[in-house]
Coordinates of C-alpha atoms and ligand atoms in Angstrom, one line a residue:
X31 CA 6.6 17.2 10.5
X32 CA 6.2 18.0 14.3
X33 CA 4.5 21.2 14.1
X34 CA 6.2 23.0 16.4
X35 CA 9.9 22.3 14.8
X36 CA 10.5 24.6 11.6
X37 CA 13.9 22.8 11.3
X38 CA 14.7 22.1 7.6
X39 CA 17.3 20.6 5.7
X40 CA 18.2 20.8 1.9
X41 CA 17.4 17.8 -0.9
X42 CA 21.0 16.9 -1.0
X43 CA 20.7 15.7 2.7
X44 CA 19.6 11.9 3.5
X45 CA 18.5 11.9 6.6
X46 CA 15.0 10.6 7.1
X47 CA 14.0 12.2 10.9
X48 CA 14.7 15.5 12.3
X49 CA 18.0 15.7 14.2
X50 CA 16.1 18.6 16.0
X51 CA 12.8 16.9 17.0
X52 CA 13.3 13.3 15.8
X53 CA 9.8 13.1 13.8
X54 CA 9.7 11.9 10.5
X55 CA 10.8 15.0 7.7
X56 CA 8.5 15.8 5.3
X57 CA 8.7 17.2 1.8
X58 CA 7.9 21.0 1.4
X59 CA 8.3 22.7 -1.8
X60 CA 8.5 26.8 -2.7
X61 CA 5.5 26.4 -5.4
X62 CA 6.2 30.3 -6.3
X63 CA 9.9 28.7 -8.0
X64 CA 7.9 25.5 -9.6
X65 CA 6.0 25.9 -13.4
X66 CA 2.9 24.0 -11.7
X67 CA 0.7 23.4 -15.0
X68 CA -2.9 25.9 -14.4
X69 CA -5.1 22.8 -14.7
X70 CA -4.4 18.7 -14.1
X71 CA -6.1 18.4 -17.8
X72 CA -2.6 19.9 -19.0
X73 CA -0.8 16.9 -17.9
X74 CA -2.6 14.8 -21.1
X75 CA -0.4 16.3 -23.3
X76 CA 2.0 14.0 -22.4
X77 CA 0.4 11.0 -23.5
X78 CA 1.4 12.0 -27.0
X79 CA 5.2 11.6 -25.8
X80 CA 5.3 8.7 -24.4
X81 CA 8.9 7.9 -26.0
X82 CA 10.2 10.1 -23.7
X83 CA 10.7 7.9 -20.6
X84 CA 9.4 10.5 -17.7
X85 CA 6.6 11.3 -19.8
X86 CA 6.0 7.5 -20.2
X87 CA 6.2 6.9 -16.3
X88 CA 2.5 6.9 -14.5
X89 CA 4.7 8.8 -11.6
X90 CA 7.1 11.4 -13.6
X91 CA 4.8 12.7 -16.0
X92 CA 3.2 14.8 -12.8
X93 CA 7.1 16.0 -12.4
X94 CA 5.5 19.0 -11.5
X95 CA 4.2 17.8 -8.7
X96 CA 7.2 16.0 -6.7
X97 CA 9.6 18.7 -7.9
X98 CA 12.6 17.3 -5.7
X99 CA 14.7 16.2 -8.9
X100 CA 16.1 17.3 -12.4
X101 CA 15.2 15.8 -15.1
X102 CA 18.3 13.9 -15.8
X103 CA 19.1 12.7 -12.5
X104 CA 15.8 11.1 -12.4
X105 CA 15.7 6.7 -12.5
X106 CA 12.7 5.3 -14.2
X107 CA 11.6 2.0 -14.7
X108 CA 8.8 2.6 -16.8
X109 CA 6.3 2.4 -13.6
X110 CA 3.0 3.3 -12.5
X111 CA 1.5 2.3 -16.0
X112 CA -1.5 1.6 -13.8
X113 CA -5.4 2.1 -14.3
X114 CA -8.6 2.7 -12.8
X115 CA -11.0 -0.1 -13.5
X116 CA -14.3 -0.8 -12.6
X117 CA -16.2 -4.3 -12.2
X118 CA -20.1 -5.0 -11.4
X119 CA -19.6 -7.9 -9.6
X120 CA -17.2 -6.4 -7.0
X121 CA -18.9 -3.6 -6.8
X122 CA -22.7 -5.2 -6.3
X123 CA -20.1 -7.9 -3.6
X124 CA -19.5 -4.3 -1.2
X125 CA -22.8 -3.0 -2.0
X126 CA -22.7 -0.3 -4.4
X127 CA -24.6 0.8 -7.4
X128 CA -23.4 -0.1 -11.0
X129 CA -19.7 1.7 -11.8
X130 CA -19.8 3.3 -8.3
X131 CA -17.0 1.0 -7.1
X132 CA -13.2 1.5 -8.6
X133 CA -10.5 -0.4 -8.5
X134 CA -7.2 1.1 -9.0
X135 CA -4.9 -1.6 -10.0
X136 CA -1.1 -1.4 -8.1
X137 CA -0.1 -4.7 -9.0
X138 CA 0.5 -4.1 -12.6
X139 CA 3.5 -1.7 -11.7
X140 CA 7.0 -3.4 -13.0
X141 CA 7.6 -5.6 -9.3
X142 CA 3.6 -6.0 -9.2
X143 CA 2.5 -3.9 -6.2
X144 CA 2.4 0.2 -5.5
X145 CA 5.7 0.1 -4.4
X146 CA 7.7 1.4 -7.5
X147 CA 6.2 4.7 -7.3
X148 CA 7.6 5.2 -4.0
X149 CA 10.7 3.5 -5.1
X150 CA 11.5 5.5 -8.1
X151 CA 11.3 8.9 -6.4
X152 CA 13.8 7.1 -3.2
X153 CA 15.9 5.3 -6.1
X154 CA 16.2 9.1 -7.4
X155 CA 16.9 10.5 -4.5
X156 CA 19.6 7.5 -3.8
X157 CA 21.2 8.5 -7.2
X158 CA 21.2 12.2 -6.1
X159 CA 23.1 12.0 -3.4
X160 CA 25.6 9.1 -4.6
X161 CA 24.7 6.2 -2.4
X162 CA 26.1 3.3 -3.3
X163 CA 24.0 0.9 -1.0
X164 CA 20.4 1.0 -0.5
X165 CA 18.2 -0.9 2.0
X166 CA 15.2 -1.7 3.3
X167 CA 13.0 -4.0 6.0
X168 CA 10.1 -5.4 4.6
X169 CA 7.1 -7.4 4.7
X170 CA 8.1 -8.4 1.0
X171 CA 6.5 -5.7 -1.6
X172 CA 9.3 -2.8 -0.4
X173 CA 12.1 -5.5 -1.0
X174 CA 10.5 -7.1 -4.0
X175 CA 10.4 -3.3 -5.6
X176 CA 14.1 -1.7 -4.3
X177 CA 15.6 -5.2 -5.5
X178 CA 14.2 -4.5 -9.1
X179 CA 15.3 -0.9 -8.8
X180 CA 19.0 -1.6 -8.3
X181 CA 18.8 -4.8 -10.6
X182 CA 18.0 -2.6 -13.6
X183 CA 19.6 0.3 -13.1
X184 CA 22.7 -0.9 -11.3
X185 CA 23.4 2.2 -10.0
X186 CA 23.2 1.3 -6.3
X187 CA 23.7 -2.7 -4.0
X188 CA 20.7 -3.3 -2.1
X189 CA 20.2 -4.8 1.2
X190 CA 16.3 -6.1 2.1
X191 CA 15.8 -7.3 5.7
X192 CA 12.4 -9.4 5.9
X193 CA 11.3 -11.1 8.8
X194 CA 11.5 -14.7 9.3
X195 CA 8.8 -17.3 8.3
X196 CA 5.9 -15.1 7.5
X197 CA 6.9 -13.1 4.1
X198 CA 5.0 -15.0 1.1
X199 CA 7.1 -17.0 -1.6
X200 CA 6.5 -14.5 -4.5
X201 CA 7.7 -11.9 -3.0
X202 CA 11.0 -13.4 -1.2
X203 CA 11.3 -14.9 -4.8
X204 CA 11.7 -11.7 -6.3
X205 CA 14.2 -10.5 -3.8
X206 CA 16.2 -13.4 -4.3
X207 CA 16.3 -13.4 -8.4
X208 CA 16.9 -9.6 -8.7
X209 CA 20.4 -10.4 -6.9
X210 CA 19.3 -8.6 -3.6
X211 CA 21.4 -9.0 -0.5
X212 CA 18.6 -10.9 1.7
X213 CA 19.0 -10.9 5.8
X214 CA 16.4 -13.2 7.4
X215 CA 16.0 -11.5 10.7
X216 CA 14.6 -13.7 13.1
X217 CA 12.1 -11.8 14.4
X218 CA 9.2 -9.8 12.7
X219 CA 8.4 -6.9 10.4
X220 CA 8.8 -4.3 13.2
X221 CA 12.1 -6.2 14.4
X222 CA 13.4 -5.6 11.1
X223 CA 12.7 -2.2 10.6
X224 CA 14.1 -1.4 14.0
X225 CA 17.4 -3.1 12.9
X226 CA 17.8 -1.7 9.3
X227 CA 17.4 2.1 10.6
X228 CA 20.1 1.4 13.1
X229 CA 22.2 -0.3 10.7
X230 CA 21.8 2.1 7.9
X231 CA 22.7 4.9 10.4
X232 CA 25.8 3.5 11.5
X233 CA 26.7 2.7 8.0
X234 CA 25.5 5.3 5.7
X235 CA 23.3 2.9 3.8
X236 CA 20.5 4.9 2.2
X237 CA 17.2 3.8 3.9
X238 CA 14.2 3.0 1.3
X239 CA 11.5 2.4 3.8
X240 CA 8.8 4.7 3.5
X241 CA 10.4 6.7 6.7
X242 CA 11.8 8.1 3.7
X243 CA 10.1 11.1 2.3
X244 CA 10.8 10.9 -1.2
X245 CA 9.2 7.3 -1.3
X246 CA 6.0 9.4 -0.3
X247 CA 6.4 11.9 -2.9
X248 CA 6.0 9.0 -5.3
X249 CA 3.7 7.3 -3.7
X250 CA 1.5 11.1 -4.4
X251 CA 1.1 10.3 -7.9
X252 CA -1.3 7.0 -7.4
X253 CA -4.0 9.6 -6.4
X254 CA -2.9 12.0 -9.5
X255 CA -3.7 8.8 -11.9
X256 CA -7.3 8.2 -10.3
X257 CA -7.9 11.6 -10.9
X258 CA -6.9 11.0 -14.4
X259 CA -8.9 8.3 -14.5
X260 CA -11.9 10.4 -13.5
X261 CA -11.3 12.7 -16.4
X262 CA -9.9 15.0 -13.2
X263 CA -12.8 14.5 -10.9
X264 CA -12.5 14.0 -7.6
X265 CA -14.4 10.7 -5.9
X266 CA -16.3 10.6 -2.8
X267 CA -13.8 8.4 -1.2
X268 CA -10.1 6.6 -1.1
X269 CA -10.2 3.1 0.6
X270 CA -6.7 2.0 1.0
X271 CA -5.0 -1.3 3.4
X272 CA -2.8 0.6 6.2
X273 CA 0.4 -1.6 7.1
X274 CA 2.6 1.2 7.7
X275 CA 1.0 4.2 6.6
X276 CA 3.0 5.5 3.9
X277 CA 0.1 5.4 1.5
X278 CA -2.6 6.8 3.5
X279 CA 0.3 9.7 4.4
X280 CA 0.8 10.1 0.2
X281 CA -2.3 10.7 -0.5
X282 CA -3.4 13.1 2.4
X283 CA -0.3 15.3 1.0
X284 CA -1.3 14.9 -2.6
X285 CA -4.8 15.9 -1.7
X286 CA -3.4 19.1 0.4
X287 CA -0.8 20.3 -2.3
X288 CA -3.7 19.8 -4.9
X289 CA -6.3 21.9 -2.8
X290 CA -3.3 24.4 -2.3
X291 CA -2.8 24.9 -6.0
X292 CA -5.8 25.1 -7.1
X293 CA -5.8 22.3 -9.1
X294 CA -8.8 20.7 -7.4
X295 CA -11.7 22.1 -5.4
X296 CA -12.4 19.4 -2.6
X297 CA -10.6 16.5 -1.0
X298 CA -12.1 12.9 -0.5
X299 CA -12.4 11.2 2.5
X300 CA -10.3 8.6 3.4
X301 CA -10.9 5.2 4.6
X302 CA -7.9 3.5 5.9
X303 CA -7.9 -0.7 6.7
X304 CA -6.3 -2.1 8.7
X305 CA -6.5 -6.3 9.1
X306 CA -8.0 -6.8 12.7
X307 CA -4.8 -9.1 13.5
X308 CA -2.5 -5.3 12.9
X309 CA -4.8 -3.0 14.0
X310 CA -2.5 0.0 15.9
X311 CA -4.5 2.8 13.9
X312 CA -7.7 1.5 14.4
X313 CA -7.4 1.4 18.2
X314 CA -6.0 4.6 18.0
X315 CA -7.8 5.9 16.4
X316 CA -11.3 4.5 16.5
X317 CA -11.0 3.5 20.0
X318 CA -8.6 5.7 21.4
X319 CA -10.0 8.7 19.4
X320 CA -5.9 9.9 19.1
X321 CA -6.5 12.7 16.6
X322 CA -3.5 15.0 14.8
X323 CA -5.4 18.0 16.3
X324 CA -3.5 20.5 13.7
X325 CA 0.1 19.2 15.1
X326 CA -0.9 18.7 19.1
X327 CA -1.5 15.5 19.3
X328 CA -1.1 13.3 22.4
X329 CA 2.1 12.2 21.9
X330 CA 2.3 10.9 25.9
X331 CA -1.3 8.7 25.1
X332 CA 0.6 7.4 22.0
X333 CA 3.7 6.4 23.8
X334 CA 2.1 4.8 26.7
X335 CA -0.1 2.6 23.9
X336 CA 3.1 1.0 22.3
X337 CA 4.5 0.7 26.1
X338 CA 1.3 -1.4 26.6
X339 CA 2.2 -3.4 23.4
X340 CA 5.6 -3.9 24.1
X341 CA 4.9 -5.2 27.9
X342 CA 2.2 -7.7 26.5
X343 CA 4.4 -8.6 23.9
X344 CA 1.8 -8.4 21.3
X345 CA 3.1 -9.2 17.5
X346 CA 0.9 -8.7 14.8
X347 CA -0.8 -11.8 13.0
X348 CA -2.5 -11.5 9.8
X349 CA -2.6 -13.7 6.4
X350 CA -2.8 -10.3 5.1
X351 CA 1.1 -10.7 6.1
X352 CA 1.9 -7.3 3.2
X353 CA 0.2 -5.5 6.2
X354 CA 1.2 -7.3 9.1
X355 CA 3.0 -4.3 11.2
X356 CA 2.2 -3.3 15.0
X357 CA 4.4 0.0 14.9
X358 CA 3.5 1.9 11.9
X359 CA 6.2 4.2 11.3
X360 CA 3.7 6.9 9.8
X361 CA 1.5 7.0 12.0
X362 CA 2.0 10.9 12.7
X363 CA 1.9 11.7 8.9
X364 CA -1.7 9.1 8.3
X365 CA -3.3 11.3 11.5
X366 CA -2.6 14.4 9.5
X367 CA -3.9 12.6 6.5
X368 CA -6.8 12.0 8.4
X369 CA -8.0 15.1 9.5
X370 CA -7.0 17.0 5.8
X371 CA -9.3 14.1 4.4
X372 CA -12.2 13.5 6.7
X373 CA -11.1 10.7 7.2
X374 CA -12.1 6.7 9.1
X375 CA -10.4 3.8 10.5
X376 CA -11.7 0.1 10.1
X377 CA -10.5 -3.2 10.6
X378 CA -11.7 -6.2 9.1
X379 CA -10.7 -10.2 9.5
X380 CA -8.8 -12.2 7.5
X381 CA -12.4 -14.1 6.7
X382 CA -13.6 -11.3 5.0
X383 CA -10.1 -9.7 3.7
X384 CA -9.9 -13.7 1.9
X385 CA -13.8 -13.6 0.8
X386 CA -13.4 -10.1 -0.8
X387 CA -9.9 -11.2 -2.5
X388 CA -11.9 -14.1 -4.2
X389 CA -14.6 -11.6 -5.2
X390 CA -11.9 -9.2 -6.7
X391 CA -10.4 -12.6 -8.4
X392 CA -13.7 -13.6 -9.5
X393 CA -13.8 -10.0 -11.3
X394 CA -10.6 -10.3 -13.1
X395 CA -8.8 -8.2 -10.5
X396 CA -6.2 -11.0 -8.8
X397 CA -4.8 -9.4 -5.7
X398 CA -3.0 -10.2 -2.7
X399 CA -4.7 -10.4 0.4
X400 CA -3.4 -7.5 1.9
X401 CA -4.9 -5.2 -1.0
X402 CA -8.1 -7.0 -0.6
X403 CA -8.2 -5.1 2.6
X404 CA -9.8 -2.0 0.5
X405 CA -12.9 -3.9 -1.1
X406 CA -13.7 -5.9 2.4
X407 CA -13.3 -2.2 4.0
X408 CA -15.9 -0.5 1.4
X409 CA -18.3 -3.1 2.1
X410 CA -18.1 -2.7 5.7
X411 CA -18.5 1.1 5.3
X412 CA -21.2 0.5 3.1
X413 CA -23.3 -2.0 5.6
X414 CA -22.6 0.6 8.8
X415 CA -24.2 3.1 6.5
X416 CA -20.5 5.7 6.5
X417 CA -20.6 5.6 2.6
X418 CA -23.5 5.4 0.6
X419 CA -24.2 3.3 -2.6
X420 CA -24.2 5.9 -4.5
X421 CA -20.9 7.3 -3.7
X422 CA -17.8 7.3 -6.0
X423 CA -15.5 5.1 -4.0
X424 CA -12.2 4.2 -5.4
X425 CA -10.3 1.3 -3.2
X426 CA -6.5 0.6 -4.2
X427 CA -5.5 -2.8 -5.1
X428 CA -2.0 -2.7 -3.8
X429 CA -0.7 -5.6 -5.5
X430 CA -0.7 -8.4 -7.3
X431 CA -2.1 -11.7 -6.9
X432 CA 0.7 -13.6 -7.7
X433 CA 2.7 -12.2 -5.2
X434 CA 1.1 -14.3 -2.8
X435 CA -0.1 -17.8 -4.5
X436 CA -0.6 -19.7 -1.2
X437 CA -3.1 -17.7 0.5
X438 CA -5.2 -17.8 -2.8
X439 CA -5.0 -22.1 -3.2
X440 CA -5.3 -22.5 0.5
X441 CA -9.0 -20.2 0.4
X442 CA -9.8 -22.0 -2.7
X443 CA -9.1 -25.4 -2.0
X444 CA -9.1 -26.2 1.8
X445 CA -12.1 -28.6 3.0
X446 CA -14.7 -26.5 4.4
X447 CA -15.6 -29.5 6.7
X448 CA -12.2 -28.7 8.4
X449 CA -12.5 -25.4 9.1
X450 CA -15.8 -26.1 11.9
X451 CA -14.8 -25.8 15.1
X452 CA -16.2 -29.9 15.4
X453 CA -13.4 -31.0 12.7
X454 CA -11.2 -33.5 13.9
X455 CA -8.7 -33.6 11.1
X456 CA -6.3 -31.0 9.6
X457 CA -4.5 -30.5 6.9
X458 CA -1.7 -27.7 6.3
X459 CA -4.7 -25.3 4.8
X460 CA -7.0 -25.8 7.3
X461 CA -3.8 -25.1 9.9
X462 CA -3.3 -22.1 8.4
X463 CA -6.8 -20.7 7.8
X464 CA -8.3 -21.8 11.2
X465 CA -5.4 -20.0 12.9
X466 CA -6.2 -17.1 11.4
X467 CA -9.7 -17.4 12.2
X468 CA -11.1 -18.4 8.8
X469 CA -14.4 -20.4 9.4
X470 CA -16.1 -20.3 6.0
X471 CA -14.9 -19.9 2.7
X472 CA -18.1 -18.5 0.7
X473 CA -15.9 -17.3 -2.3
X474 CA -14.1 -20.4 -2.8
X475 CA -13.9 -22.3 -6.0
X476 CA -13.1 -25.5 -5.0
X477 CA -10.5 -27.6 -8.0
X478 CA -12.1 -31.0 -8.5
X479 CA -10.7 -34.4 -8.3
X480 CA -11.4 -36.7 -11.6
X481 CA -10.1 -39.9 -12.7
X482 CA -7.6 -39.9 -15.6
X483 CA -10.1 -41.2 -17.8
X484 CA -12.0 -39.9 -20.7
X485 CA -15.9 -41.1 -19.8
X486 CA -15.2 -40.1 -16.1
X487 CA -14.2 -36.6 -17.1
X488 CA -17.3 -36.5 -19.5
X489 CA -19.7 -37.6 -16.7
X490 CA -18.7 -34.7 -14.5
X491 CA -19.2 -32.5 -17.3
X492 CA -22.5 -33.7 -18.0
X493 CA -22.6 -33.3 -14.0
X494 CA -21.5 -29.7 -14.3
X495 CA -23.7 -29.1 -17.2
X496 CA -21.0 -27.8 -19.1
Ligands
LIG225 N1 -0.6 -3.5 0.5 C1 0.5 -4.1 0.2 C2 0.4 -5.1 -0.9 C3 1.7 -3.9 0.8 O1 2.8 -4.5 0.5 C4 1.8 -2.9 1.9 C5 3.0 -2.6 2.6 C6 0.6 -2.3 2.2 C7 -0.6 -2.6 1.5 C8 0.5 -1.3 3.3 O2 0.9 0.0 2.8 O3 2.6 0.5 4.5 O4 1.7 2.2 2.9 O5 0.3 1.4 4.7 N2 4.0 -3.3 2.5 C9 5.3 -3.0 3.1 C10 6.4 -3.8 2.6 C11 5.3 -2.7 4.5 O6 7.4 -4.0 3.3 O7 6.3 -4.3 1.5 P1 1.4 1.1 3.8

């Protein structure tokens, strides 16, 4: 995706960077060779054959769209049976007029975050070319998602490399049912990355991480199902977390192919979060106003930023740990995504990413905190006066709450009198929240304490006037 380079390689190759410029490839299609439907209305049809397992999948009923595969060498798990939902409270939270504020809902795909739509179109291309190993660093959600993919279709071993210490119990729970192969490296997110590229190249292991371009080509078809749930309109704005840019890269592609085809006449604008403790695109881009500038960016600028990094040793810190990621391997593709879509750059705290998650809770939406992100971000946007309460602003709820239990009881239950700076105790929640700079916890709803005793349980009732 340089654009100088016009290298290109066929669909039956796996390599994920040029061997000619070493960027990241990208997906490029001949549209002229491709039955594109005239109008996204046409894909409804398939709702009526739902039986039929790609027309039942929320990513291959838009085959049309990613056409990288046939038919019958495609491997679905029934994913991206997801939905656009809206709810007054967390929309009058950020600041928006009634049904303004959408939340499209990841974590109800088969491993519970947006993952699976990436990982059917890599699991596909995995079976396309053979492989017979698959792996992938992650922060959790990627393993959680290519562990389920080779689980249930057996068709390939998988390999997830997850930093030590920080990836949330849910998640490494998954990993470890589904049978995966699970290397604790002891290091980070972006030390596991490094390792699995290098080991995957020496080895021939197929590489799932979204530095693979079919996991993107999935990942396309969570904007197609917004617009479906618009009846095909297009909102005013995408607010999505950024960890490692795969998803802002998606969409900025979906959006392009879409214009291209004349299947939709503008493009939102994209808001892109990250959490202020992982905030390499936000520097760059808000601060060091790097810009794809149609292909010429400053590559040298770039570079001498992650020098910087690397001699100050900075590691990203977040509680949002789905997003927790210094060297965002997309960053290239998100800076294109960026200009196509008009797009912005915020970061937020972990305060507010844990008082919008309890909002979203509170609405019936439970998400991690990573995903709360998007809702925390809107409601910035909204109070610097960049979107307007009258926009239509969709924000992506990556995944599930359940994925990540302990940040939710920790918000909910830690002892606010802790969290002042003048606290003199501590307790493992308090620990864990004041080093991440919570000092508050507006949202929280505190369990409480009763005796085991019938009359005491009726007097806090009475109490609660319940
Ligand atoms: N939200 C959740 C819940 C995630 O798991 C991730 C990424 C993101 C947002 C960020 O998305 O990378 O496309 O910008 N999780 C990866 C993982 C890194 O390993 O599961 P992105």
């Amino acid at each position: 995706m340089n654009h100088a380079c016009r290298a290109t390689y066929s669909v039956g190759e796996t390599l994920v960077d040029c061997s000619k410029c070493g960027h990241l490839l990208d997906i490029a299609y001949d549209w002229s060779r491709v039955p594109v439907p005239g109008s996204l209305k046409q894909f409804e049809s398939r709702w009526s054959s739902r039986r039929n397992p790609l027309d039942f999948s929320g990513v291959w009923r838009f085959r049309e769209l990613l056409p990288f595969a046939k038919d019958e060498q495609i491997v679905t798990i029934g994913e991206g049976q997801t939905i656009l939902q809206s709810s007054a409270g967390v929309g009058k939270y950020a600041g928006f007029q009634t049904g303004k504020l959408l939340l499209q809902y990841e974590g109800l795909n088969p491993s519970g975050s947006f993952k699976d739509n990436g990982m059917t179109a890599a699991s596909t291309h995995a079976h396309m070319v053979g492989a017979k190993v698959a792996a992938c660093a992650s922060t959790g959600n990627t393993s959680a998602s290519l562990a389920i993919y080779s689980s249930t279709t057996r068709l390939f071993e998988t390999i997830v490399f997850i930093g030590s210490g920080k990836i949330s119990f849910g998640k490494l729970s998954q990993a470890l049912d589904y049978g995966a192969k699970t290397l604790q490296i002891q290091g980070d997110f972006d030390d596991a990355l490094r390792q699995v590229r290098d080991v995957c190249a020496a080895r021939g292991i197929y590489l799932c991480n979204s530095v693979n371009p079919f996991r993107l080509e999935g990942q396309k078809s969570i904007m197609f199902r917004v617009l479906e749930g618009l009846n095909w309109e297009v909102p005013d704005w995408i607010v999505v977390p950024g960890g490692n840019l795969g998803n802002s890269s998606a969409f900025g592609k979906a959006f392009t192919e879409l214009k291209e085809l004349g299947l939709i006449n503008r493009i939102p604008r994209l808001a892109v979060i990250n959490a202020s403790g992982s905030n390499t695109l936000y520097q760059l881009f808000e601060q060091h106003k790097i810009r794809w500038n149609s292909g010429k960016f400053d590559e040298a600028k770039i570079n001498g930023f992650f020098t910087q990094m690397d001699s100050d040793n900075r590691r990203a810190s977040t509680l949002a740990t789905a997003i927790e990621i210094n060297r965002p391997v997309n960053l290239l593709k998100c800076l294109r995504a960026l200009e196509v879509c008009d797009g912005v750059v915020r970061e937020v705290s972990d305060e507010l990413v844990l008082e919008a998650k309890a909002q979203i809770g509170a609405g019936g939406f439970g998400c991690e905190p990573a995903s709360a992100a998007s809702v925390a971000g809107a409601k910035l946007l909204r109070e610097q006066g960049v979107i307007s309460p009258s926009d239509r602003v969709v924000c992506i709820l990556t995944g599930h709450q359940l994925k990540d239990p302990t940040a939710t009881v920790a918000y909910h239950s830690v002892d606010p009198a802790l969290l002042s700076a003048a606290a003199t105790e501590d307790d493992a929640y308090a620990t864990m929240l004041r080093k991440a700079g919570v000092t508050q916890t507006p949202a929280a709803n505190r369990p409480i304490v009763v005796e085991n005793k019938f009359e005491s349980i009726m007097q806090l009732l009475d109490r609660l006037s319940l």
